[in-house]
XYZ file of C-alpha atoms in Angstrom:
301
model
C 9.957 23.526 -16.257
C 8.724 23.220 -12.711
C 8.412 19.924 -10.780
C 4.631 20.211 -11.258
C 5.119 19.822 -14.990
C 7.778 17.208 -14.494
C 5.514 14.947 -12.504
C 2.314 16.006 -14.453
C 0.633 17.538 -11.400
C -2.101 20.073 -11.559
C -1.548 21.617 -8.115
C 1.295 21.823 -5.599
C 0.618 18.755 -3.374
C 2.487 19.607 -0.200
C 1.949 23.331 0.405
C 1.483 24.211 4.075
C -0.991 26.894 3.135
C -4.561 26.010 4.215
C -6.406 24.421 1.370
C -9.675 22.545 1.938
C -9.134 20.370 -1.161
C -6.254 18.600 0.522
C -7.995 17.869 3.846
C -7.106 14.397 5.002
C -9.863 12.729 7.000
C -7.881 10.332 9.218
C -9.637 8.200 11.776
C -8.623 10.578 14.627
C -9.887 13.598 12.687
C -13.163 11.841 12.092
C -13.509 11.077 15.855
C -12.650 14.592 16.818
C -15.111 16.173 14.371
C -17.824 13.882 15.643
C -17.168 14.823 19.202
C -17.054 18.531 18.462
C -20.263 18.498 16.448
C -21.896 16.582 19.349
C -20.675 19.300 21.760
C -22.153 22.093 19.631
C -25.409 20.338 18.621
C -26.021 19.442 22.316
C -25.131 22.955 23.529
C -22.528 21.575 25.820
C -20.808 25.036 26.072
C -17.083 24.474 26.091
C -14.875 22.079 24.089
C -11.139 22.057 23.615
C -8.709 20.491 21.053
C -5.077 20.286 21.961
C -2.072 18.989 20.063
C 1.644 19.747 19.314
C 2.791 22.219 16.693
C 2.086 21.251 13.114
C -0.487 18.466 13.845
C -3.369 20.089 11.895
C -5.356 21.884 14.545
C -6.007 24.954 12.377
C -6.946 22.764 9.418
C -9.403 20.935 11.695
C -10.863 24.155 12.910
C -11.446 25.303 9.409
C -12.981 21.995 8.468
C -15.370 22.208 11.409
C -16.390 25.736 10.499
C -17.244 24.512 7.063
C -19.659 22.063 8.605
C -21.843 24.863 10.113
C -24.273 26.032 7.451
C -25.527 29.639 8.059
C -29.140 28.517 8.039
C -28.484 26.407 11.183
C -25.585 28.130 12.864
C -24.107 31.552 13.569
C -20.421 30.565 13.520
C -17.018 32.181 13.343
C -13.324 31.414 13.666
C -11.219 33.871 15.743
C -7.441 33.430 15.548
C -5.330 34.683 18.460
C -2.212 36.233 16.817
C -0.505 37.436 20.047
C -0.863 37.197 23.842
C -1.533 40.893 24.391
C -5.220 40.876 23.739
C -7.555 42.183 26.450
C -10.877 40.817 27.781
C -12.575 43.907 26.280
C -11.108 43.206 22.857
C -12.187 39.587 23.058
C -15.767 40.524 24.069
C -16.128 43.189 21.404
C -14.734 40.984 18.745
C -17.016 37.994 19.602
C -20.002 40.299 19.746
C -19.207 41.620 16.249
C -18.684 38.154 14.863
C -22.038 37.038 16.314
C -23.691 39.868 14.366
C -23.956 42.683 16.880
C -24.109 45.917 14.965
C -21.721 48.486 16.303
C -20.783 47.123 19.709
C -20.765 49.811 22.380
C -17.696 50.930 24.312
C -18.945 49.983 27.763
C -18.398 46.301 28.685
C -21.792 45.793 30.319
C -23.486 47.413 27.379
C -21.671 45.072 25.013
C -22.641 42.077 27.106
C -26.310 43.156 26.926
C -26.018 43.622 23.152
C -24.444 40.178 22.770
C -27.081 38.538 24.985
C -29.868 40.110 22.956
C -28.252 38.939 19.751
C -27.814 35.380 21.107
C -31.535 35.351 21.954
C -32.286 36.326 18.394
C -30.097 33.537 17.082
C -31.782 31.002 19.371
C -35.301 32.313 18.359
C -34.257 31.663 14.725
C -33.592 28.017 15.625
C -29.871 28.342 15.091
C -26.842 27.712 17.361
C -24.081 30.170 18.112
C -20.495 28.880 17.834
C -17.199 30.591 18.290
C -13.975 28.746 17.357
C -10.869 30.127 19.028
C -7.578 29.038 17.279
C -4.146 29.413 18.879
C -5.937 29.563 22.231
C -2.715 28.935 24.140
C -2.177 32.754 23.581
C -4.903 33.376 26.194
C -2.398 33.517 29.053
C -4.128 35.518 31.817
C -6.742 34.792 34.422
C -8.697 37.862 33.363
C -9.155 36.342 29.814
C -10.238 32.965 31.215
C -12.717 34.697 33.439
C -14.107 36.567 30.475
C -14.842 33.230 28.636
C -16.427 31.878 31.763
C -18.683 34.926 31.758
C -19.580 34.292 28.087
C -20.506 30.735 28.893
C -22.927 32.104 31.570
C -25.056 33.676 28.808
C -27.933 31.185 28.871
C -31.640 30.720 29.301
C -33.333 28.025 31.451
C -32.134 24.727 30.177
C -29.985 25.954 27.357
C -26.623 27.661 26.867
C -26.674 30.381 24.145
C -23.038 30.264 23.113
C -20.781 27.350 22.287
C -17.029 27.971 22.432
C -14.294 25.564 21.178
C -10.625 26.239 21.929
C -7.819 24.908 19.580
C -4.344 25.198 21.017
C -1.073 23.754 22.038
C -0.859 21.604 25.216
C -0.157 24.776 27.234
C -3.802 25.597 26.802
C -4.562 23.128 29.641
C -2.376 25.186 32.003
C -4.168 28.383 30.931
C -7.506 26.908 31.752
C -6.339 26.103 35.289
C -5.837 29.827 35.832
C -9.651 29.888 36.341
C -10.646 26.515 37.944
C -14.411 27.115 37.401
C -13.794 27.466 33.624
C -11.616 24.305 33.664
C -14.425 22.426 35.201
C -16.785 23.441 32.433
C -14.857 21.714 29.669
C -17.578 19.329 28.352
C -15.577 17.765 25.489
C -11.799 17.379 25.407
C -9.940 16.118 22.300
C -6.269 15.507 21.583
C -4.647 15.397 18.202
C -1.572 13.158 17.938
C 0.946 12.641 15.095
C 0.059 10.367 12.173
C 0.886 6.672 12.324
C 3.157 5.129 9.613
C 0.046 3.837 7.747
C -1.738 7.245 8.030
C 1.481 8.993 6.801
C 1.494 6.831 3.736
C -2.181 7.377 3.103
C -1.801 11.117 3.756
C 0.969 11.384 1.118
C -0.980 9.341 -1.376
C -4.142 11.385 -0.805
C -2.464 14.737 -1.334
C -0.758 13.409 -4.506
C -4.114 12.153 -5.842
C -5.757 15.518 -5.246
C -2.885 17.217 -7.074
C -3.360 15.039 -10.112
C -1.103 12.083 -9.573
C -3.843 9.372 -9.591
C -2.355 6.082 -10.802
C 1.204 7.239 -10.389
C 3.305 6.226 -7.422
C 5.698 9.164 -7.021
C 7.184 7.960 -3.674
C 8.591 4.479 -3.123
C 7.548 2.638 0.009
C 10.842 3.058 1.666
C 10.917 6.759 0.823
C 7.503 7.055 2.585
C 8.875 5.211 5.583
C 11.813 7.617 5.752
C 9.557 10.586 5.490
C 7.427 9.223 8.338
C 10.447 8.606 10.482
C 12.073 11.977 10.110
C 8.809 13.888 10.279
C 7.556 11.992 13.337
C 4.195 11.842 11.634
C 3.686 15.602 11.935
C 1.736 16.790 8.882
C 3.513 20.120 8.566
C 6.934 18.352 8.507
C 5.590 15.708 6.081
C 4.612 18.437 3.707
C 8.009 20.149 3.971
C 9.879 16.904 3.437
C 7.763 15.728 0.530
C 7.822 19.086 -1.195
C 11.652 19.203 -1.038
C 11.794 15.526 -2.183
C 9.756 16.176 -5.270
C 11.986 19.113 -6.168
C 15.138 17.075 -5.554
C 13.824 14.223 -7.740
C 12.947 16.729 -10.451
C 16.451 18.281 -10.224
C 18.151 14.985 -10.976
C 15.531 13.999 -13.619
C 13.990 11.087 -11.712
C 10.381 10.050 -12.184
C 9.820 9.245 -8.485
C 11.243 9.812 -5.007
C 13.364 6.971 -3.698
C 14.766 6.405 -0.220
C 18.088 7.947 -1.030
C 16.440 11.273 -1.949
C 14.298 11.243 1.231
C 17.302 10.616 3.379
C 19.283 13.332 1.610
C 16.533 15.868 2.010
C 16.043 15.029 5.698
C 19.715 15.627 6.264
C 19.680 18.916 4.358
C 16.755 20.103 6.437
C 18.538 19.248 9.667
C 16.083 16.605 10.772
C 18.020 14.280 13.045
C 17.155 10.890 14.409
C 14.601 10.724 17.172
C 16.447 10.210 20.498
C 17.006 6.628 21.235
C 15.719 5.459 17.893
C 17.530 4.255 14.795
C 16.287 4.454 11.298
C 15.752 0.851 10.074
C 14.069 0.498 6.648
C 11.203 -1.955 6.410
C 9.158 -3.254 3.519
C 5.849 -1.305 3.451
C 4.527 -2.753 0.204
C 2.234 -5.184 2.074
C 0.335 -2.239 3.472
C -0.092 -0.249 0.265
C -3.143 -2.201 -0.911
C -4.850 -1.485 2.421
C -3.969 2.208 2.103
C -5.274 2.529 -1.422
C -8.523 0.883 -0.406
C -8.881 3.426 2.506
C -8.195 6.300 0.092
C -10.814 5.000 -2.315
C -13.375 5.133 0.570
C -12.325 8.638 1.455
C -12.797 9.802 -2.169
C -16.284 8.295 -2.224
C -17.232 10.198 0.927
C -15.946 13.571 -0.401
């Protein structure tokens, strides 16, 4: 028997693999998506989203991409997997993703192909959007200059290409390698860690999606411990909760209590935050509010 069977779950609730079913639409994610959609729909050109490791930037990028229907947008997500990419590779890849058939080898020829393709997209009444994930990997001035050149592809009164960078805070330093590009950032968003209330709602949401509706598998003090030791970082929340469920299953408990959460945090080497002490509090008063918020989220989905 697995812990999924033990807790009568239909899906693994806390996997860190991308899965649109488990997307949690927190208030800050709603605000960020609204700003990014405004940036694209207004042809602002360049937008950026920065945040620490594990705070959901890739998930947000995929969510945004899903909001661009092909009949209205030519959109694509490009993930930077290492820092050794060249401006020529970036240009050719973007041209290909925008629908250029067989990009040529010469840089100026590819730019002409891309420009012509962007004119076609505009004539179709659609907007062109490129999302760049892990954009902190773009570490050279030459790369920044290439993106500035791409933003110069325009017609009177309208930019033909919208670009949104998603990356770690170091992305801000990279942009300053090319001051004219940094000045062109039209929309800037920052993702922070989840609050205690959002952490509780996040855990409840993922459990509901996984089939635990009506069953409280984490006590309030266990949720508080998870929030404390994860710092509200979604990736760490998932890791802690996944291990907590397995640990509860191993000792044949029907829910995760505080002692299990503390034991798992210790086994994972998650220490106290500097200058802070773990002090349990009663979170039951906030659960009714959290459940109400989750009900609203489910109505919207």
